[in-house]
Tab-separated table of C-alpha atoms and ligand atoms in Angstrom:
chain	number	residue	atom	x	y	z
F	7	MET	CA	74.682	123.089	88.368
F	8	SER	CA	77.794	123.997	90.384
F	9	LYS	CA	81.091	123.016	88.777
F	10	ILE	CA	83.778	121.417	90.943
F	11	LEU	CA	87.433	121.068	89.956
F	12	VAL	CA	89.061	117.957	91.432
F	13	THR	CA	92.846	117.979	91.077
F	14	GLY	CA	94.319	114.487	91.363
F	15	GLY	CA	90.809	113.317	90.508
F	16	LEU	CA	91.996	110.056	88.908
F	17	GLY	CA	93.840	109.036	92.089
F	18	TYR	CA	92.680	106.896	94.995
F	19	ILE	CA	90.676	109.303	97.175
F	20	GLY	CA	90.165	111.660	94.230
F	21	SER	CA	88.334	109.118	92.065
F	22	HIS	CA	86.027	108.075	94.911
F	23	THR	CA	85.282	111.760	95.554
F	24	VAL	CA	84.504	112.400	91.867
F	25	VAL	CA	81.947	109.556	91.983
F	26	ALA	CA	80.375	110.954	95.164
F	27	LEU	CA	80.259	114.501	93.716
F	28	GLN	CA	78.533	113.273	90.558
F	29	TYR	CA	75.968	111.339	92.596
F	30	ALA	CA	75.377	114.530	94.597
F	31	GLY	CA	74.504	116.363	91.363
F	32	TYR	CA	77.705	118.344	90.814
F	33	GLU	CA	79.383	118.856	87.438
F	34	VAL	CA	82.959	117.600	87.881
F	35	VAL	CA	86.088	118.521	85.965
F	36	ILE	CA	89.339	116.661	86.674
F	37	ILE	CA	92.913	117.831	86.419
F	38	ASP	CA	95.501	115.063	86.800
F	39	ASP	CA	99.097	114.724	85.556
F	40	LEU	CA	98.793	110.895	85.515
F	41	SER	CA	102.075	110.617	87.476
F	42	ASN	CA	100.608	108.200	90.023
F	43	THR	CA	97.498	106.756	88.387
F	44	ASP	CA	96.135	105.409	85.131
F	45	ILE	CA	94.023	107.177	82.493
F	46	ASP	CA	91.626	104.221	82.532
F	47	PHE	CA	90.305	105.506	85.844
F	48	LEU	CA	88.333	107.992	83.703
F	49	ASP	CA	86.463	105.079	82.091
F	50	ARG	CA	86.160	103.345	85.456
F	51	ILE	CA	84.519	106.407	87.045
F	52	THR	CA	82.214	106.774	84.029
F	53	SER	CA	81.246	103.096	84.236
F	54	ILE	CA	80.002	103.683	87.802
F	55	THR	CA	78.028	106.918	87.335
F	56	ASN	CA	77.417	106.905	83.545
F	57	VAL	CA	78.575	110.530	83.560
F	58	ARG	CA	81.989	111.153	82.018
F	59	PRO	CA	83.853	113.933	83.867
F	60	ALA	CA	85.719	116.471	81.755
F	61	PHE	CA	89.441	115.684	82.010
F	62	PHE	CA	92.548	117.822	81.502
F	63	GLU	CA	96.021	116.272	81.699
F	64	ILE	CA	97.812	119.146	83.401
F	65	ASP	CA	100.800	119.262	85.754
F	66	LEU	CA	99.994	121.913	88.376
F	67	LYS	CA	103.684	122.888	88.367
F	68	ASN	CA	103.005	124.426	84.915
F	69	GLN	CA	101.514	127.790	85.857
F	70	GLU	CA	100.728	128.709	82.233
F	71	LYS	CA	98.636	125.573	81.711
F	72	VAL	CA	96.863	126.105	85.030
F	73	ASN	CA	95.963	129.681	84.064
F	74	GLU	CA	94.801	128.588	80.605
F	75	PHE	CA	92.425	126.141	82.302
F	76	PHE	CA	90.931	128.802	84.562
F	77	LYS	CA	90.490	131.195	81.632
F	78	THR	CA	87.972	128.818	80.053
F	79	ASN	CA	86.449	127.143	83.141
F	80	LYS	CA	84.310	128.988	85.705
F	81	ILE	CA	84.845	126.970	88.899
F	82	ASP	CA	82.552	127.105	91.979
F	83	GLY	CA	84.704	124.911	94.214
F	84	ILE	CA	88.085	123.151	94.137
F	85	ILE	CA	89.154	119.948	95.881
F	86	ASN	CA	92.930	119.655	95.771
F	87	PHE	CA	94.204	116.081	96.028
F	88	ALA	CA	97.099	116.458	93.575
F	89	ALA	CA	100.267	115.605	95.531
F	90	HIS	CA	102.869	112.895	95.931
F	91	LYS	CA	102.146	110.915	99.115
F	92	ALA	CA	104.738	108.186	99.705
F	93	VAL	CA	106.375	108.869	103.061
F	94	GLY	CA	109.503	106.805	102.350
F	95	GLU	CA	110.019	108.264	98.864
F	96	SER	CA	109.726	111.796	100.283
F	97	VAL	CA	112.699	111.135	102.571
F	98	GLU	CA	114.828	110.106	99.549
F	99	LYS	CA	113.528	112.889	97.250
F	100	PRO	CA	112.590	115.892	99.439
F	101	LEU	CA	113.015	118.539	96.722
F	102	MET	CA	110.706	116.616	94.345
F	103	TYR	CA	108.092	116.578	97.117
F	104	TYR	CA	108.436	120.272	97.960
F	105	ARG	CA	108.355	121.269	94.283
F	106	ASN	CA	105.425	119.041	93.360
F	107	ASN	CA	103.233	119.426	96.426
F	108	LEU	CA	103.873	123.089	97.223
F	109	LEU	CA	104.575	124.720	93.838
F	110	GLY	CA	101.533	122.890	92.465
F	111	LEU	CA	99.410	124.268	95.308
F	112	ILE	CA	100.786	127.812	94.917
F	113	ASN	CA	100.056	127.839	91.157
F	114	LEU	CA	96.501	126.710	91.887
F	115	LEU	CA	96.034	129.438	94.512
F	116	ASP	CA	97.492	132.068	92.182
F	117	ALA	CA	94.919	131.082	89.573
F	118	MET	CA	92.124	131.208	92.181
F	119	LYS	CA	93.166	134.778	92.964
F	120	ASP	CA	93.429	135.839	89.307
F	121	PHE	CA	90.232	134.135	88.093
F	122	ASP	CA	87.890	134.718	91.067
F	123	ALA	CA	87.584	131.160	92.346
F	124	ASP	CA	86.701	131.459	96.033
F	125	ASN	CA	86.409	127.981	97.589
F	126	ILE	CA	89.037	125.295	98.127
F	127	ILE	CA	89.199	122.028	100.062
F	128	PHE	CA	92.749	120.913	100.902
F	129	SER	CA	93.755	117.281	101.306
F	130	SER	CA	95.714	117.317	104.556
F	131	SER	CA	96.706	114.564	106.961
F	132	CYS	CA	96.841	113.552	110.631
F	133	THR	CA	100.585	113.417	110.115
F	134	VAL	CA	100.613	117.133	111.017
F	135	TYR	CA	99.998	116.077	114.647
F	136	GLY	CA	103.049	113.798	114.788
F	137	GLN	CA	102.831	111.633	117.921
F	138	ALA	CA	100.121	113.554	119.794
F	139	ASP	CA	100.393	113.577	123.574
F	140	LYS	CA	96.812	112.507	124.199
F	141	MET	CA	94.141	110.458	122.429
F	142	PRO	CA	91.773	110.921	120.724
F	143	ILE	CA	93.215	113.717	118.566
F	144	ASP	CA	90.991	116.769	118.083
F	145	GLU	CA	91.589	119.885	115.926
F	146	GLN	CA	92.939	121.835	118.917
F	147	THR	CA	95.737	119.312	119.416
F	148	PRO	CA	99.064	121.138	119.013
F	149	LEU	CA	100.814	120.384	115.733
F	150	LYS	CA	104.234	118.789	115.796
F	151	LYS	CA	106.984	118.853	113.217
F	152	PRO	CA	106.244	115.910	110.902
F	153	GLU	CA	108.994	113.321	110.501
F	154	SER	CA	108.894	113.212	106.692
F	155	PRO	CA	109.108	115.814	103.902
F	156	TYR	CA	105.714	114.449	102.766
F	157	GLY	CA	104.222	115.337	106.153
F	158	LYS	CA	105.967	118.721	106.118
F	159	THR	CA	104.365	119.567	102.741
F	160	LYS	CA	100.969	118.985	104.370
F	161	GLN	CA	101.804	121.251	107.300
F	162	MET	CA	103.355	123.935	105.053
F	163	GLY	CA	100.370	123.625	102.717
F	164	GLU	CA	98.051	124.480	105.612
F	165	GLU	CA	100.195	127.494	106.506
F	166	ILE	CA	100.217	128.722	102.886
F	167	LEU	CA	96.417	128.386	102.809
F	168	GLU	CA	96.059	130.373	106.019
F	169	ASP	CA	97.917	133.351	104.535
F	170	PHE	CA	96.159	132.925	101.166
F	171	SER	CA	92.731	132.927	102.827
F	172	THR	CA	93.510	136.092	104.811
F	173	ALA	CA	95.221	138.028	102.021
F	174	PHE	CA	92.625	137.330	99.331
F	175	ASP	CA	89.441	136.673	101.367
F	176	LYS	CA	89.111	133.061	100.165
F	177	ASN	CA	87.207	130.192	101.825
F	178	VAL	CA	89.383	127.225	102.845
F	179	ILE	CA	88.714	123.895	104.537
F	180	CYS	CA	91.643	121.613	105.412
F	181	LEU	CA	90.580	117.980	105.833
F	182	ARG	CA	93.056	115.987	107.941
F	183	TYR	CA	92.661	112.321	106.963
F	184	PHE	CA	93.724	109.571	109.268
F	185	ASN	CA	94.423	106.298	107.416
F	186	PRO	CA	92.389	105.874	104.208
F	187	VAL	CA	91.428	102.252	103.405
F	188	GLY	CA	88.983	100.242	101.327
F	189	ALA	CA	87.662	100.562	97.770
F	190	HIS	CA	84.418	101.305	95.938
F	191	PRO	CA	81.705	98.629	96.444
F	192	THR	CA	81.596	98.117	92.661
F	193	ALA	CA	85.319	97.117	92.768
F	194	LYS	CA	85.788	99.362	89.725
F	195	ILE	CA	88.022	101.876	91.540
F	196	GLY	CA	90.442	101.482	94.436
F	197	GLU	CA	94.002	102.084	95.509
F	198	LEU	CA	96.595	101.402	92.788
F	199	PRO	CA	100.028	101.970	94.334
F	200	LYS	CA	102.939	102.022	91.883
F	201	GLY	CA	105.859	99.796	92.956
F	202	ILE	CA	106.200	98.358	96.458
F	203	PRO	CA	103.306	99.658	98.603
F	204	ASN	CA	104.236	101.969	101.467
F	205	ASN	CA	100.873	101.670	103.207
F	206	LEU	CA	99.572	98.699	105.173
F	207	ILE	CA	96.419	97.698	103.292
F	208	PRO	CA	97.788	97.575	99.740
F	209	TYR	CA	100.640	95.465	101.111
F	210	VAL	CA	98.125	93.181	102.835
F	211	THR	CA	96.036	92.708	99.691
F	212	GLN	CA	99.104	92.149	97.482
F	213	THR	CA	100.370	89.525	99.955
F	214	ALA	CA	96.976	87.802	99.905
F	215	ALA	CA	97.098	87.908	96.083
F	216	GLY	CA	100.549	86.279	96.064
F	217	ILE	CA	102.207	89.347	94.574
F	218	ARG	CA	104.228	89.829	97.792
F	219	GLU	CA	105.790	86.898	99.671
F	220	GLU	CA	104.778	87.959	103.177
F	221	LEU	CA	103.607	90.992	105.105
F	222	SER	CA	106.139	92.479	107.543
F	223	VAL	CA	104.440	93.729	110.675
F	224	TRP	CA	106.716	96.594	111.680
F	225	GLY	CA	107.213	96.112	115.423
F	226	ASP	CA	105.251	94.367	118.171
F	227	ASP	CA	107.020	96.059	121.086
F	228	TYR	CA	104.917	99.234	121.179
F	229	PRO	CA	103.118	100.139	124.425
F	230	THR	CA	99.711	99.055	123.036
F	231	ARG	CA	97.222	96.271	123.802
F	232	ASP	CA	98.944	93.767	121.499
F	233	GLY	CA	102.289	95.528	120.971
F	234	THR	CA	101.575	96.684	117.408
F	235	ALA	CA	100.938	100.320	116.468
F	236	ILE	CA	97.497	101.870	116.500
F	237	ARG	CA	95.928	103.904	113.663
F	238	ASP	CA	92.443	105.113	112.705
F	239	TYR	CA	91.447	103.345	109.463
F	240	ILE	CA	88.819	105.411	107.680
F	241	ASP	CA	86.953	104.060	104.646
F	242	VAL	CA	87.623	105.901	101.383
F	243	ASN	CA	83.903	106.079	100.566
F	244	ASP	CA	83.253	107.850	103.869
F	245	LEU	CA	86.165	110.187	103.101
F	246	ALA	CA	84.613	110.972	99.696
F	247	ASP	CA	81.297	111.795	101.366
F	248	ALA	CA	83.057	114.200	103.744
F	249	HIS	CA	84.570	116.068	100.770
F	250	VAL	CA	81.144	116.517	99.182
F	251	LYS	CA	79.796	117.910	102.446
F	252	ALA	CA	82.826	120.203	102.856
F	253	VAL	CA	82.681	121.747	99.365
F	254	THR	CA	78.908	122.156	99.690
F	255	ARG	CA	79.463	124.007	102.985
F	256	LEU	CA	81.625	126.567	101.166
F	257	ILE	CA	79.435	126.893	98.068
F	258	GLU	CA	76.392	127.472	100.281
F	259	ASN	CA	78.362	129.960	102.438
F	260	LYS	CA	77.745	127.917	105.585
F	261	ASN	CA	81.363	128.076	106.785
F	262	LYS	CA	81.804	129.842	110.124
F	263	ALA	CA	85.323	131.071	109.365
F	264	LYS	CA	87.403	131.695	106.244
F	265	LEU	CA	89.731	128.855	107.308
F	266	GLU	CA	88.452	125.648	108.944
F	267	PHE	CA	90.093	122.334	109.880
F	268	PHE	CA	88.369	118.968	110.325
F	269	ASN	CA	89.778	115.593	111.391
F	270	LEU	CA	88.468	112.738	109.267
F	271	GLY	CA	88.694	109.458	111.155
F	272	THR	CA	86.356	106.863	112.626
F	273	GLY	CA	87.221	107.807	116.222
F	274	THR	CA	88.373	104.228	116.850
F	275	GLY	CA	91.956	102.993	116.881
F	276	SER	CA	92.949	99.571	115.549
F	277	THR	CA	96.291	97.817	115.986
F	278	VAL	CA	98.123	96.391	112.975
F	279	LEU	CA	97.381	92.828	114.123
F	280	GLU	CA	93.694	93.672	114.629
F	281	VAL	CA	93.611	94.933	111.027
F	282	VAL	CA	95.370	91.803	109.755
F	283	HIS	CA	92.899	89.564	111.583
F	284	ALA	CA	89.947	91.691	110.393
F	285	PHE	CA	91.161	91.179	106.822
F	286	GLU	CA	91.525	87.410	107.338
F	287	GLU	CA	88.080	87.103	108.899
F	288	ALA	CA	86.277	89.337	106.383
F	289	ASN	CA	87.719	87.372	103.475
F	290	ASP	CA	87.985	83.924	105.070
F	291	LEU	CA	91.685	83.512	104.366
F	292	LYS	CA	95.011	83.263	106.211
F	293	LEU	CA	97.605	85.967	105.652
F	294	ASN	CA	101.326	85.191	105.624
F	295	TYR	CA	102.979	87.722	107.952
F	296	GLN	CA	106.077	88.028	110.119
F	297	ILE	CA	106.754	90.375	113.015
F	298	LYS	CA	109.780	92.544	112.177
F	299	GLU	CA	111.610	95.475	113.777
F	300	ARG	CA	109.829	98.830	114.063
F	301	ARG	CA	109.852	101.067	110.943
F	302	ALA	CA	111.857	104.276	111.444
F	303	GLY	CA	109.663	107.337	111.887
F	304	ASP	CA	106.500	105.468	112.851
F	305	ILE	CA	104.405	106.848	115.686
F	306	ILE	CA	102.847	104.608	118.326
F	307	GLU	CA	99.230	105.686	118.207
F	308	ALA	CA	96.850	108.027	116.375
F	309	TYR	CA	93.068	108.044	116.270
F	310	ALA	CA	90.621	110.895	115.759
F	311	ASP	CA	88.121	112.782	117.825
F	312	ASN	CA	85.644	113.371	114.962
F	313	SER	CA	83.001	115.251	116.975
F	314	LEU	CA	83.699	118.627	115.307
F	315	VAL	CA	83.186	117.397	111.734
F	316	GLU	CA	80.052	115.560	112.806
F	317	LYS	CA	78.680	118.761	114.388
F	318	GLU	CA	79.672	121.150	111.577
F	319	LEU	CA	79.324	119.013	108.462
F	320	GLY	CA	76.800	116.462	109.692
F	321	TRP	CA	79.292	113.798	108.601
F	322	LYS	CA	79.594	110.457	110.379
F	323	PRO	CA	81.665	107.511	109.041
F	324	GLU	CA	79.309	104.620	108.251
F	325	THR	CA	81.676	101.896	107.035
F	326	LYS	CA	82.999	99.287	109.452
F	327	LEU	CA	86.597	98.042	109.203
F	328	ALA	CA	85.434	94.578	108.113
F	329	GLU	CA	83.624	96.087	105.106
F	330	SER	CA	86.701	98.124	104.143
F	331	MET	CA	88.764	94.916	104.296
F	332	ARG	CA	86.209	93.183	102.066
F	333	THR	CA	86.121	95.924	99.409
F	334	ALA	CA	89.934	96.234	99.447
F	335	TRP	CA	90.204	92.509	98.691
F	336	GLU	CA	87.477	92.583	95.996
F	337	TRP	CA	89.347	95.453	94.316
F	338	GLN	CA	92.695	93.595	94.461
F	339	LYS	CA	91.095	90.481	92.950
F	340	SER	CA	89.545	92.575	90.165
F	341	LEU	CA	93.032	93.722	89.099
F	342	LYS	CA	94.080	90.203	88.158
F	343	LYS	CA	91.298	89.881	85.575
C	414	LIG	C1	100.098	102.040	109.119
C	414	LIG	C2	100.615	101.061	110.178
C	414	LIG	C3	102.987	100.720	110.056
C	414	LIG	C4	103.036	98.737	106.175
C	414	LIG	C5	100.947	107.353	106.342
C	414	LIG	C6	100.985	108.848	106.235
C	414	LIG	C7	99.582	109.394	106.359
C	414	LIG	C8	98.692	108.800	105.306
C	414	LIG	C9	98.745	107.260	105.379
C	414	LIG	C10	99.176	108.849	102.911
C	414	LIG	C11	101.934	101.510	110.806
C	414	LIG	C12	102.221	99.434	109.751
C	414	LIG	C13	102.606	99.387	107.328
C	414	LIG	C14	103.565	97.428	106.270
C	414	LIG	C15	103.204	97.469	108.653
C	414	LIG	N1	99.021	109.376	104.076
C	414	LIG	N2	102.690	98.753	108.527
C	414	LIG	N3	103.627	96.835	107.520
C	414	LIG	O1	102.454	105.502	108.309
C	414	LIG	O2	100.208	105.493	109.568
C	414	LIG	O3	100.477	106.983	107.602
C	414	LIG	O4	100.112	106.819	105.312
C	414	LIG	O5	98.432	108.099	102.334
C	414	LIG	O6	99.663	110.800	106.169
C	414	LIG	O7	101.734	109.362	107.336
C	414	LIG	O8	100.347	104.525	107.267
C	414	LIG	O9	99.795	102.408	106.145
C	414	LIG	O10	102.230	103.174	106.155
C	414	LIG	O11	101.182	102.331	108.249
C	414	LIG	O12	103.299	96.914	109.770
C	414	LIG	O13	103.974	96.778	105.268
C	414	LIG	O14	100.879	99.820	109.543
C	414	LIG	O15	104.136	100.439	110.832
C	414	LIG	O16	101.941	101.103	112.167
C	414	LIG	P1	100.962	105.599	108.293
C	414	LIG	P2	100.913	103.078	106.857
């Protein structure tokens, strides 16, 4: 049975990917420093699949600990989620973001080189495209300088991986997520933001739960069909499935190049108000929201052309926005219990 290391495996997308990997028959080992999640996600994952992943509490910034891990674990594939991801926080604390996201990655790559691990999947983001000139966004779309240090760590991470792949003959796939949403249908795992949520959906669900007073809709004066910004909201369970397909591609040597990039989105854009109304309809409730000024740094529109990933990985997102809104709400309600 192939053994997959998932760094950040107790986090939002990481935990859903661990579940999907276990269902696909992989042995999973998790490294997480618990900086942005809770150790009880280990029990939560186990309660879904009845298979408890091995877990190591390691900070990837500690090269010695990372090497110790690789000395005693033969790894067939790595999925690297471990990173800080709050756009706003990265603007206030750029050095923390560069140290955590890039030094952590470099230590992992060093260990791959020294301990003969050949395959890595990198958690990247559509933020590397900035405000693209044309929609939908495909993998040939020119990259633009991201607005935030968070986004820059994704772009720099891809560049580091390009040189790593060439210098040491390693197999790399960068998955560029659009906007991850939703939760596991069991409502046992989901997004657990610490503090005030940066992203739209956790803010929506916390407003519906009465934790937040009202949702601010950041700007309705964009050049879009209803004036609010457009994004491509991709369900986390579909994202997890794409990671299983990507790491399998490398383990089975089906990659067509040492370095590949795939956009992970539904291919459909939704405005903020369309998402708000989808949430209300899916859950039969009214959301308290107010239109406010635009948020600095926001782009107008981004949605994916996902034809390449469908062709190469045979991956197609199955989950409709309404279902993601339902599972997000079920997860939020489960937290109150
Ligand atoms: C989506 C839309 C906001 C909150 C970022 C990263 C990306 C990815 C997802 C990390 C925008 C609007 C939001 C709110 C609102 N990575 N909004 N009120 O900025 O598209 O992408 O997060 O997980 O790499 O760049 O996501 O969810 O913050 O915003 O009106 O309270 O919702 O203005 O139009 P974003 P988001």
